[in-house]
PDB file of C-alpha atoms in Angstrom:
ATOM      1  CA  UNK A   1      86.220  57.527  33.686  1.00  0.00           C
ATOM      2  CA  UNK A   2      86.830  53.364  34.530  1.00  0.00           C
ATOM      3  CA  UNK A   3      86.759  53.419  37.800  1.00  0.00           C
ATOM      4  CA  UNK A   4      89.584  50.732  38.015  1.00  0.00           C
ATOM      5  CA  UNK A   5      91.898  53.820  37.247  1.00  0.00           C
ATOM      6  CA  UNK A   6      90.089  56.332  39.483  1.00  0.00           C
ATOM      7  CA  UNK A   7      90.331  54.675  42.327  1.00  0.00           C
ATOM      8  CA  UNK A   8      93.731  53.687  42.886  1.00  0.00           C
ATOM      9  CA  UNK A   9      94.656  57.118  41.600  1.00  0.00           C
ATOM     10  CA  UNK A  10      92.080  58.326  44.685  1.00  0.00           C
ATOM     11  CA  UNK A  11      94.086  56.605  46.613  1.00  0.00           C
ATOM     12  CA  UNK A  12      97.214  57.677  45.842  1.00  0.00           C
ATOM     13  CA  UNK A  13      96.331  60.926  46.196  1.00  0.00           C
ATOM     14  CA  UNK A  14      95.334  60.832  49.455  1.00  0.00           C
ATOM     15  CA  UNK A  15      98.262  58.494  50.268  1.00  0.00           C
ATOM     16  CA  UNK A  16     100.413  61.974  49.005  1.00  0.00           C
ATOM     17  CA  UNK A  17      98.181  64.469  50.721  1.00  0.00           C
ATOM     18  CA  UNK A  18      98.673  62.571  54.142  1.00  0.00           C
ATOM     19  CA  UNK A  19     102.388  62.448  53.837  1.00  0.00           C
ATOM     20  CA  UNK A  20     103.085  66.026  53.061  1.00  0.00           C
ATOM     21  CA  UNK A  21     101.147  67.346  55.417  1.00  0.00           C
ATOM     22  CA  UNK A  22     102.588  67.006  58.619  1.00  0.00           C
ATOM     23  CA  UNK A  23     106.193  69.079  56.808  1.00  0.00           C
ATOM     24  CA  UNK A  24     104.037  71.701  55.852  1.00  0.00           C
ATOM     25  CA  UNK A  25     102.687  72.402  58.927  1.00  0.00           C
ATOM     26  CA  UNK A  26     104.965  72.742  62.366  1.00  0.00           C
ATOM     27  CA  UNK A  27     102.595  71.029  65.087  1.00  0.00           C
ATOM     28  CA  UNK A  28     103.184  71.964  68.692  1.00  0.00           C
ATOM     29  CA  UNK A  29     100.886  72.760  72.020  1.00  0.00           C
ATOM     30  CA  UNK A  30     100.608  75.561  73.529  1.00  0.00           C
ATOM     31  CA  UNK A  31     101.879  73.664  76.520  1.00  0.00           C
ATOM     32  CA  UNK A  32     105.326  72.861  74.643  1.00  0.00           C
ATOM     33  CA  UNK A  33     105.666  76.104  72.598  1.00  0.00           C
ATOM     34  CA  UNK A  34     105.146  77.941  77.050  1.00  0.00           C
ATOM     35  CA  UNK A  35     107.745  75.218  77.750  1.00  0.00           C
ATOM     36  CA  UNK A  36     110.346  76.453  74.982  1.00  0.00           C
ATOM     37  CA  UNK A  37     109.852  79.742  75.914  1.00  0.00           C
ATOM     38  CA  UNK A  38     110.405  79.510  79.744  1.00  0.00           C
ATOM     39  CA  UNK A  39     113.350  77.576  78.578  1.00  0.00           C
ATOM     40  CA  UNK A  40     115.118  80.581  76.378  1.00  0.00           C
ATOM     41  CA  UNK A  41     113.606  83.187  79.016  1.00  0.00           C
ATOM     42  CA  UNK A  42     115.465  84.665  81.746  1.00  0.00           C
ATOM     43  CA  UNK A  43     112.667  83.430  84.460  1.00  0.00           C
ATOM     44  CA  UNK A  44     109.137  80.803  83.677  1.00  0.00           C
ATOM     45  CA  UNK A  45     106.163  83.033  81.964  1.00  0.00           C
ATOM     46  CA  UNK A  46     104.564  85.036  84.563  1.00  0.00           C
ATOM     47  CA  UNK A  47     100.427  84.961  84.001  1.00  0.00           C
ATOM     48  CA  UNK A  48     100.288  88.877  85.854  1.00  0.00           C
ATOM     49  CA  UNK A  49     103.194  90.406  83.567  1.00  0.00           C
ATOM     50  CA  UNK A  50     101.922  89.212  80.607  1.00  0.00           C
ATOM     51  CA  UNK A  51      98.037  90.894  81.433  1.00  0.00           C
ATOM     52  CA  UNK A  52     100.055  93.769  81.756  1.00  0.00           C
ATOM     53  CA  UNK A  53     102.101  93.660  78.886  1.00  0.00           C
ATOM     54  CA  UNK A  54      99.072  92.426  76.759  1.00  0.00           C
ATOM     55  CA  UNK A  55      96.464  95.623  78.217  1.00  0.00           C
ATOM     56  CA  UNK A  56      99.495  98.626  78.049  1.00  0.00           C
ATOM     57  CA  UNK A  57     100.979 100.425  75.232  1.00  0.00           C
ATOM     58  CA  UNK A  58     103.987 100.453  74.370  1.00  0.00           C
ATOM     59  CA  UNK A  59     104.950 103.826  73.127  1.00  0.00           C
ATOM     60  CA  UNK A  60     102.688 102.918  69.570  1.00  0.00           C
ATOM     61  CA  UNK A  61      99.469 103.598  68.874  1.00  0.00           C
ATOM     62  CA  UNK A  62      97.936 100.179  69.472  1.00  0.00           C
ATOM     63  CA  UNK A  63      98.318  97.548  72.374  1.00  0.00           C
ATOM     64  CA  UNK A  64      97.323  93.840  71.897  1.00  0.00           C
ATOM     65  CA  UNK A  65      93.968  94.552  73.516  1.00  0.00           C
ATOM     66  CA  UNK A  66      93.229  97.089  70.628  1.00  0.00           C
ATOM     67  CA  UNK A  67      92.023  93.614  68.459  1.00  0.00           C
ATOM     68  CA  UNK A  68      92.106  90.928  71.121  1.00  0.00           C
ATOM     69  CA  UNK A  69      90.251  92.865  73.400  1.00  0.00           C
ATOM     70  CA  UNK A  70      91.182  93.023  77.228  1.00  0.00           C
ATOM     71  CA  UNK A  71      89.535  89.629  77.186  1.00  0.00           C
ATOM     72  CA  UNK A  72      90.630  86.848  74.860  1.00  0.00           C
ATOM     73  CA  UNK A  73      88.242  84.464  75.968  1.00  0.00           C
ATOM     74  CA  UNK A  74      86.163  86.536  73.122  1.00  0.00           C
ATOM     75  CA  UNK A  75      86.682  87.328  69.889  1.00  0.00           C
ATOM     76  CA  UNK A  76      87.960  90.538  68.552  1.00  0.00           C
ATOM     77  CA  UNK A  77      87.891  93.005  65.964  1.00  0.00           C
ATOM     78  CA  UNK A  78      90.623  93.888  63.869  1.00  0.00           C
ATOM     79  CA  UNK A  79      91.685  97.903  64.418  1.00  0.00           C
ATOM     80  CA  UNK A  80      91.622  99.182  61.069  1.00  0.00           C
ATOM     81  CA  UNK A  81      89.782  96.924  59.087  1.00  0.00           C
ATOM     82  CA  UNK A  82      86.891  95.970  61.292  1.00  0.00           C
ATOM     83  CA  UNK A  83      87.299  92.305  60.615  1.00  0.00           C
ATOM     84  CA  UNK A  84      86.320  89.226  63.437  1.00  0.00           C
ATOM     85  CA  UNK A  85      89.007  88.202  65.205  1.00  0.00           C
ATOM     86  CA  UNK A  86      88.347  84.638  66.603  1.00  0.00           C
ATOM     87  CA  UNK A  87      89.151  84.574  69.930  1.00  0.00           C
ATOM     88  CA  UNK A  88      93.041  84.172  71.239  1.00  0.00           C
ATOM     89  CA  UNK A  89      92.836  81.961  74.117  1.00  0.00           C
ATOM     90  CA  UNK A  90      93.305  78.467  73.697  1.00  0.00           C
ATOM     91  CA  UNK A  91      90.561  77.969  76.299  1.00  0.00           C
ATOM     92  CA  UNK A  92      88.440  79.580  73.648  1.00  0.00           C
ATOM     93  CA  UNK A  93      89.798  78.764  70.552  1.00  0.00           C
ATOM     94  CA  UNK A  94      91.259  75.154  70.793  1.00  0.00           C
ATOM     95  CA  UNK A  95      93.404  76.126  67.210  1.00  0.00           C
ATOM     96  CA  UNK A  96      95.850  78.907  68.974  1.00  0.00           C
ATOM     97  CA  UNK A  97      99.317  78.337  69.244  1.00  0.00           C
ATOM     98  CA  UNK A  98      99.242  74.760  67.525  1.00  0.00           C
ATOM     99  CA  UNK A  99     101.260  75.565  64.367  1.00  0.00           C
ATOM    100  CA  UNK A 100     104.969  77.099  65.035  1.00  0.00           C
ATOM    101  CA  UNK A 101     105.521  79.122  62.089  1.00  0.00           C
ATOM    102  CA  UNK A 102     102.450  80.631  62.510  1.00  0.00           C
ATOM    103  CA  UNK A 103     103.019  82.065  65.939  1.00  0.00           C
ATOM    104  CA  UNK A 104     106.075  83.048  65.079  1.00  0.00           C
ATOM    105  CA  UNK A 105     104.634  84.863  61.993  1.00  0.00           C
ATOM    106  CA  UNK A 106     102.031  86.793  63.766  1.00  0.00           C
ATOM    107  CA  UNK A 107     104.446  87.561  66.827  1.00  0.00           C
ATOM    108  CA  UNK A 108     107.030  88.910  64.351  1.00  0.00           C
ATOM    109  CA  UNK A 109     104.002  90.775  62.476  1.00  0.00           C
ATOM    110  CA  UNK A 110     102.355  92.381  65.963  1.00  0.00           C
ATOM    111  CA  UNK A 111     104.691  93.108  68.251  1.00  0.00           C
ATOM    112  CA  UNK A 112     106.312  95.415  65.193  1.00  0.00           C
ATOM    113  CA  UNK A 113     102.605  96.940  65.331  1.00  0.00           C
ATOM    114  CA  UNK A 114     102.546  97.174  68.995  1.00  0.00           C
ATOM    115  CA  UNK A 115     106.086  97.464  70.224  1.00  0.00           C
ATOM    116  CA  UNK A 116     107.969  98.487  67.221  1.00  0.00           C
ATOM    117  CA  UNK A 117     110.597  95.968  67.976  1.00  0.00           C
ATOM    118  CA  UNK A 118     110.169  92.035  68.188  1.00  0.00           C
ATOM    119  CA  UNK A 119     109.808  90.623  71.394  1.00  0.00           C
ATOM    120  CA  UNK A 120     111.734  88.973  73.684  1.00  0.00           C
ATOM    121  CA  UNK A 121     111.625  85.578  75.128  1.00  0.00           C
ATOM    122  CA  UNK A 122     110.423  86.801  78.433  1.00  0.00           C
ATOM    123  CA  UNK A 123     107.439  89.012  77.397  1.00  0.00           C
ATOM    124  CA  UNK A 124     106.109  85.874  75.094  1.00  0.00           C
ATOM    125  CA  UNK A 125     106.454  83.274  78.011  1.00  0.00           C
ATOM    126  CA  UNK A 126     104.821  85.585  80.129  1.00  0.00           C
ATOM    127  CA  UNK A 127     102.139  86.462  77.990  1.00  0.00           C
ATOM    128  CA  UNK A 128     101.005  82.830  76.966  1.00  0.00           C
ATOM    129  CA  UNK A 129     101.215  82.075  80.812  1.00  0.00           C
ATOM    130  CA  UNK A 130      98.166  84.730  80.789  1.00  0.00           C
ATOM    131  CA  UNK A 131      96.521  83.552  77.998  1.00  0.00           C
ATOM    132  CA  UNK A 132      96.696  79.928  79.511  1.00  0.00           C
ATOM    133  CA  UNK A 133      95.394  80.637  82.803  1.00  0.00           C
ATOM    134  CA  UNK A 134      92.707  81.716  81.199  1.00  0.00           C
ATOM    135  CA  UNK A 135      89.388  79.930  81.470  1.00  0.00           C
ATOM    136  CA  UNK A 136      85.663  80.568  80.547  1.00  0.00           C
TER     137      UNK A 136
ATOM    138  CA  UNK B   1      77.080  50.619  10.720  1.00  0.00           C
ATOM    139  CA  UNK B   2      75.667  48.240   7.672  1.00  0.00           C
ATOM    140  CA  UNK B   3      76.412  49.388   4.366  1.00  0.00           C
ATOM    141  CA  UNK B   4      73.084  51.289   3.171  1.00  0.00           C
ATOM    142  CA  UNK B   5      73.897  53.996   5.902  1.00  0.00           C
ATOM    143  CA  UNK B   6      75.891  56.571   4.200  1.00  0.00           C
ATOM    144  CA  UNK B   7      78.917  57.047   5.465  1.00  0.00           C
ATOM    145  CA  UNK B   8      78.962  60.810   7.062  1.00  0.00           C
ATOM    146  CA  UNK B   9      75.835  59.206   9.174  1.00  0.00           C
ATOM    147  CA  UNK B  10      78.110  58.148  12.733  1.00  0.00           C
ATOM    148  CA  UNK B  11      79.868  61.002  12.848  1.00  0.00           C
ATOM    149  CA  UNK B  12      77.306  63.193  12.787  1.00  0.00           C
ATOM    150  CA  UNK B  13      75.803  61.053  15.223  1.00  0.00           C
ATOM    151  CA  UNK B  14      79.037  61.462  16.955  1.00  0.00           C
ATOM    152  CA  UNK B  15      79.604  64.862  16.578  1.00  0.00           C
ATOM    153  CA  UNK B  16      75.513  65.242  18.647  1.00  0.00           C
ATOM    154  CA  UNK B  17      76.912  63.508  21.398  1.00  0.00           C
ATOM    155  CA  UNK B  18      79.871  65.085  21.755  1.00  0.00           C
ATOM    156  CA  UNK B  19      78.204  68.269  21.186  1.00  0.00           C
ATOM    157  CA  UNK B  20      75.348  67.919  24.072  1.00  0.00           C
ATOM    158  CA  UNK B  21      77.992  66.580  26.397  1.00  0.00           C
ATOM    159  CA  UNK B  22      80.276  69.954  25.964  1.00  0.00           C
ATOM    160  CA  UNK B  23      76.947  71.664  26.533  1.00  0.00           C
ATOM    161  CA  UNK B  24      76.136  69.477  29.825  1.00  0.00           C
ATOM    162  CA  UNK B  25      79.779  69.600  31.017  1.00  0.00           C
ATOM    163  CA  UNK B  26      79.603  73.743  30.508  1.00  0.00           C
ATOM    164  CA  UNK B  27      76.209  73.732  32.423  1.00  0.00           C
ATOM    165  CA  UNK B  28      77.869  72.632  35.674  1.00  0.00           C
ATOM    166  CA  UNK B  29      80.206  75.091  35.519  1.00  0.00           C
ATOM    167  CA  UNK B  30      78.828  77.952  37.102  1.00  0.00           C
ATOM    168  CA  UNK B  31      78.027  75.856  39.785  1.00  0.00           C
ATOM    169  CA  UNK B  32      81.971  75.006  40.863  1.00  0.00           C
ATOM    170  CA  UNK B  33      83.262  78.167  39.655  1.00  0.00           C
ATOM    171  CA  UNK B  34      83.878  80.527  42.707  1.00  0.00           C
ATOM    172  CA  UNK B  35      82.410  84.197  43.367  1.00  0.00           C
ATOM    173  CA  UNK B  36      79.903  82.491  41.170  1.00  0.00           C
ATOM    174  CA  UNK B  37      82.036  82.931  37.978  1.00  0.00           C
ATOM    175  CA  UNK B  38      82.805  79.931  35.363  1.00  0.00           C
ATOM    176  CA  UNK B  39      86.194  82.058  34.791  1.00  0.00           C
ATOM    177  CA  UNK B  40      87.604  82.694  38.077  1.00  0.00           C
ATOM    178  CA  UNK B  41      89.484  79.960  39.695  1.00  0.00           C
ATOM    179  CA  UNK B  42      89.807  80.416  43.673  1.00  0.00           C
ATOM    180  CA  UNK B  43      92.438  82.364  45.023  1.00  0.00           C
ATOM    181  CA  UNK B  44      95.651  80.539  46.087  1.00  0.00           C
ATOM    182  CA  UNK B  45      95.858  78.983  50.662  1.00  0.00           C
ATOM    183  CA  UNK B  46      98.124  81.737  50.533  1.00  0.00           C
ATOM    184  CA  UNK B  47      96.486  84.508  49.731  1.00  0.00           C
ATOM    185  CA  UNK B  48      93.703  83.523  52.326  1.00  0.00           C
ATOM    186  CA  UNK B  49      96.271  82.584  54.983  1.00  0.00           C
ATOM    187  CA  UNK B  50      97.948  85.856  54.782  1.00  0.00           C
ATOM    188  CA  UNK B  51      95.633  88.573  53.120  1.00  0.00           C
ATOM    189  CA  UNK B  52      92.174  87.185  54.498  1.00  0.00           C
ATOM    190  CA  UNK B  53      93.039  86.699  57.854  1.00  0.00           C
ATOM    191  CA  UNK B  54      92.775  90.696  58.346  1.00  0.00           C
ATOM    192  CA  UNK B  55      90.172  91.691  56.095  1.00  0.00           C
ATOM    193  CA  UNK B  56      88.610  90.047  52.992  1.00  0.00           C
ATOM    194  CA  UNK B  57      90.213  88.402  50.381  1.00  0.00           C
ATOM    195  CA  UNK B  58      89.964  91.221  48.213  1.00  0.00           C
ATOM    196  CA  UNK B  59      89.366  89.953  44.314  1.00  0.00           C
ATOM    197  CA  UNK B  60      92.219  90.735  42.315  1.00  0.00           C
ATOM    198  CA  UNK B  61      90.631  92.038  39.439  1.00  0.00           C
ATOM    199  CA  UNK B  62      90.107  95.508  41.918  1.00  0.00           C
ATOM    200  CA  UNK B  63      93.366  96.686  40.926  1.00  0.00           C
ATOM    201  CA  UNK B  64      96.013  96.318  37.945  1.00  0.00           C
ATOM    202  CA  UNK B  65      99.397  94.444  38.023  1.00  0.00           C
ATOM    203  CA  UNK B  66     101.484  97.562  39.074  1.00  0.00           C
ATOM    204  CA  UNK B  67      99.215  98.077  42.311  1.00  0.00           C
ATOM    205  CA  UNK B  68      99.095  94.430  43.598  1.00  0.00           C
ATOM    206  CA  UNK B  69     103.495  94.542  42.954  1.00  0.00           C
ATOM    207  CA  UNK B  70     103.939  97.212  44.904  1.00  0.00           C
ATOM    208  CA  UNK B  71     101.429  96.092  47.702  1.00  0.00           C
ATOM    209  CA  UNK B  72     103.168  92.902  47.874  1.00  0.00           C
ATOM    210  CA  UNK B  73     106.635  94.152  47.956  1.00  0.00           C
ATOM    211  CA  UNK B  74     105.457  96.556  51.109  1.00  0.00           C
ATOM    212  CA  UNK B  75     103.681  93.915  53.335  1.00  0.00           C
ATOM    213  CA  UNK B  76     106.250  95.089  56.156  1.00  0.00           C
ATOM    214  CA  UNK B  77     104.451  98.403  56.031  1.00  0.00           C
ATOM    215  CA  UNK B  78     101.105  97.362  54.705  1.00  0.00           C
ATOM    216  CA  UNK B  79      98.991 100.410  55.924  1.00  0.00           C
ATOM    217  CA  UNK B  80      99.877 101.271  59.073  1.00  0.00           C
ATOM    218  CA  UNK B  81     100.183  97.476  59.557  1.00  0.00           C
ATOM    219  CA  UNK B  82     103.001  94.595  59.140  1.00  0.00           C
ATOM    220  CA  UNK B  83     102.014  92.379  57.416  1.00  0.00           C
ATOM    221  CA  UNK B  84     104.965  90.430  56.478  1.00  0.00           C
ATOM    222  CA  UNK B  85     105.730  87.523  54.274  1.00  0.00           C
ATOM    223  CA  UNK B  86     108.250  85.220  53.856  1.00  0.00           C
ATOM    224  CA  UNK B  87     109.758  85.680  49.861  1.00  0.00           C
ATOM    225  CA  UNK B  88     108.648  82.285  48.572  1.00  0.00           C
ATOM    226  CA  UNK B  89     105.174  83.599  49.345  1.00  0.00           C
ATOM    227  CA  UNK B  90     105.511  86.968  48.144  1.00  0.00           C
ATOM    228  CA  UNK B  91     106.659  85.681  45.290  1.00  0.00           C
ATOM    229  CA  UNK B  92     103.284  83.341  44.976  1.00  0.00           C
ATOM    230  CA  UNK B  93     100.977  85.992  45.941  1.00  0.00           C
ATOM    231  CA  UNK B  94     102.635  88.300  43.517  1.00  0.00           C
ATOM    232  CA  UNK B  95     102.212  86.126  40.478  1.00  0.00           C
ATOM    233  CA  UNK B  96      98.985  84.957  41.539  1.00  0.00           C
ATOM    234  CA  UNK B  97      97.917  88.715  41.947  1.00  0.00           C
ATOM    235  CA  UNK B  98      99.072  89.842  38.937  1.00  0.00           C
ATOM    236  CA  UNK B  99      98.166  87.470  36.635  1.00  0.00           C
ATOM    237  CA  UNK B 100      94.428  87.940  37.739  1.00  0.00           C
ATOM    238  CA  UNK B 101      94.310  91.594  38.279  1.00  0.00           C
ATOM    239  CA  UNK B 102      91.959  94.318  36.630  1.00  0.00           C
ATOM    240  CA  UNK B 103      92.587  94.221  32.606  1.00  0.00           C
ATOM    241  CA  UNK B 104      90.889  97.553  32.337  1.00  0.00           C
ATOM    242  CA  UNK B 105      92.063  99.995  34.585  1.00  0.00           C
ATOM    243  CA  UNK B 106      95.384 100.457  34.360  1.00  0.00           C
ATOM    244  CA  UNK B 107      96.192 103.511  36.013  1.00  0.00           C
ATOM    245  CA  UNK B 108      96.924 103.016  40.045  1.00  0.00           C
ATOM    246  CA  UNK B 109      94.804 104.760  41.972  1.00  0.00           C
ATOM    247  CA  UNK B 110      96.158 107.225  44.998  1.00  0.00           C
ATOM    248  CA  UNK B 111      98.217 104.738  47.312  1.00  0.00           C
ATOM    249  CA  UNK B 112      97.474 101.830  45.508  1.00  0.00           C
ATOM    250  CA  UNK B 113      93.877 101.208  47.896  1.00  0.00           C
ATOM    251  CA  UNK B 114      90.960  99.820  45.566  1.00  0.00           C
ATOM    252  CA  UNK B 115      88.534 102.166  48.041  1.00  0.00           C
ATOM    253  CA  UNK B 116      89.963 104.933  45.706  1.00  0.00           C
ATOM    254  CA  UNK B 117      89.714 102.857  42.488  1.00  0.00           C
ATOM    255  CA  UNK B 118      87.002 104.227  39.316  1.00  0.00           C
ATOM    256  CA  UNK B 119      85.033 100.898  39.676  1.00  0.00           C
ATOM    257  CA  UNK B 120      85.113 100.959  43.208  1.00  0.00           C
ATOM    258  CA  UNK B 121      83.789 104.667  43.704  1.00  0.00           C
ATOM    259  CA  UNK B 122      81.714 104.727  41.224  1.00  0.00           C
ATOM    260  CA  UNK B 123      79.599 101.549  41.968  1.00  0.00           C
ATOM    261  CA  UNK B 124      79.332 103.035  46.101  1.00  0.00           C
ATOM    262  CA  UNK B 125      78.949 106.767  44.516  1.00  0.00           C
ATOM    263  CA  UNK B 126      75.027 106.537  46.348  1.00  0.00           C
ATOM    264  CA  UNK B 127      76.460 104.957  49.886  1.00  0.00           C
ATOM    265  CA  UNK B 128      75.995 107.918  51.920  1.00  0.00           C
ATOM    266  CA  UNK B 129      79.194 109.400  54.142  1.00  0.00           C
ATOM    267  CA  UNK B 130      77.417 108.226  57.610  1.00  0.00           C
ATOM    268  CA  UNK B 131      77.755 104.972  56.558  1.00  0.00           C
ATOM    269  CA  UNK B 132      81.514 104.181  56.063  1.00  0.00           C
ATOM    270  CA  UNK B 133      82.389 105.777  59.507  1.00  0.00           C
ATOM    271  CA  UNK B 134      79.694 103.850  61.350  1.00  0.00           C
ATOM    272  CA  UNK B 135      80.896 101.379  64.021  1.00  0.00           C
ATOM    273  CA  UNK B 136      80.102  98.494  62.014  1.00  0.00           C
ATOM    274  CA  UNK B 137      81.365  99.276  59.092  1.00  0.00           C
ATOM    275  CA  UNK B 138      84.729 101.346  59.936  1.00  0.00           C
ATOM    276  CA  UNK B 139      86.134 101.646  57.230  1.00  0.00           C
ATOM    277  CA  UNK B 140      85.592 101.322  53.470  1.00  0.00           C
ATOM    278  CA  UNK B 141      87.507  98.610  53.377  1.00  0.00           C
ATOM    279  CA  UNK B 142      85.355  95.806  55.363  1.00  0.00           C
ATOM    280  CA  UNK B 143      83.331  94.681  52.326  1.00  0.00           C
ATOM    281  CA  UNK B 144      81.532  91.999  54.140  1.00  0.00           C
ATOM    282  CA  UNK B 145      79.834  94.783  56.600  1.00  0.00           C
ATOM    283  CA  UNK B 146      77.593  94.952  53.903  1.00  0.00           C
ATOM    284  CA  UNK B 147      78.617  92.627  51.551  1.00  0.00           C
ATOM    285  CA  UNK B 148      77.481  89.126  52.654  1.00  0.00           C
ATOM    286  CA  UNK B 149      79.335  87.666  50.008  1.00  0.00           C
ATOM    287  CA  UNK B 150      82.040  89.185  50.064  1.00  0.00           C
ATOM    288  CA  UNK B 151      84.549  86.363  51.768  1.00  0.00           C
ATOM    289  CA  UNK B 152      83.805  84.620  48.786  1.00  0.00           C
ATOM    290  CA  UNK B 153      84.351  87.295  46.059  1.00  0.00           C
ATOM    291  CA  UNK B 154      81.134  87.649  44.757  1.00  0.00           C
ATOM    292  CA  UNK B 155      79.984  90.565  45.529  1.00  0.00           C
ATOM    293  CA  UNK B 156      76.575  90.347  43.734  1.00  0.00           C
ATOM    294  CA  UNK B 157      73.931  93.429  44.382  1.00  0.00           C
ATOM    295  CA  UNK B 158      71.220  91.196  45.753  1.00  0.00           C
ATOM    296  CA  UNK B 159      73.700  90.315  49.083  1.00  0.00           C
ATOM    297  CA  UNK B 160      74.015  93.787  49.783  1.00  0.00           C
ATOM    298  CA  UNK B 161      72.635  94.826  53.192  1.00  0.00           C
ATOM    299  CA  UNK B 162      74.036  98.452  54.762  1.00  0.00           C
ATOM    300  CA  UNK B 163      74.069  98.326  58.815  1.00  0.00           C
ATOM    301  CA  UNK B 164      71.737 100.679  60.292  1.00  0.00           C
ATOM    302  CA  UNK B 165      74.118 102.715  61.885  1.00  0.00           C
ATOM    303  CA  UNK B 166      72.101 104.435  64.446  1.00  0.00           C
ATOM    304  CA  UNK B 167      67.838 105.851  64.481  1.00  0.00           C
ATOM    305  CA  UNK B 168      68.378 108.675  63.213  1.00  0.00           C
ATOM    306  CA  UNK B 169      70.260 108.050  60.297  1.00  0.00           C
ATOM    307  CA  UNK B 170      68.627 104.824  58.008  1.00  0.00           C
ATOM    308  CA  UNK B 171      70.942 104.796  55.153  1.00  0.00           C
ATOM    309  CA  UNK B 172      68.559 103.681  52.324  1.00  0.00           C
ATOM    310  CA  UNK B 173      69.027  99.939  51.635  1.00  0.00           C
ATOM    311  CA  UNK B 174      70.533  98.733  48.472  1.00  0.00           C
ATOM    312  CA  UNK B 175      72.862 101.979  47.754  1.00  0.00           C
ATOM    313  CA  UNK B 176      75.352 100.169  45.841  1.00  0.00           C
ATOM    314  CA  UNK B 177      74.867  99.756  42.388  1.00  0.00           C
TER     315      UNK B 177
END
């Protein structure tokens, strides 16, 4: 095909993709998310409480650590399917807690699996405070 | 074309050119095709993001359309796990899955589990029970434990590697068909 036609087409496609990208991903940092949760919770996130919450069962079959292991710097394994789950701690996986919609989706799903309800802002703040305190 | 050339000669040349171009293009298709098949396009991004985060992206052809509709309709209670998605995503998933569903098997397997479908059971009839329960396999739905190309949706027999479970039992290599 004629390169004089192709080049502007490619440039237009690239520009469109670049412009549309921010709309589909609500970018954030773990620090920003923790600040938001701290503002919603009665008190700022407590790492110790977050660890206890993460490794305890809450009346159902699984705890958070059933899939994510009790050391979220490491990769986990899905309790039902066996699929590898990338580390949850931001220090081990920079992609974690950088997409607000994705974070909300997984809190919704996983809190329902572990607690049979949504997690409170205090629980989320504690959990994120603990995950962010972990270093390799 | 000069006046001595028969009028249909140039048309024949053009036909040959077109034919060779078409053959050349067909030859390149398997390289670009998903799962080694020119007929199957890759799954939509939502299928990879929402479904393949917990298990390999099961090929849509492994269940009938009725099963896929039922599965997407009950993602909040998905085989013991909450895998809920928003309604727009659910609609997109249902459309792609049902459009690419099995054309041969129309009967829904028990619990709409593709691992209990007749094709799956026939293909895996020689796999010993100890393989399924092994720690590295855990579940028949953990395709990539044995199918190194399962994530790509290919499932070629030559890419099957059954992991050893214990020193006592060593399942036959390539037992699946």
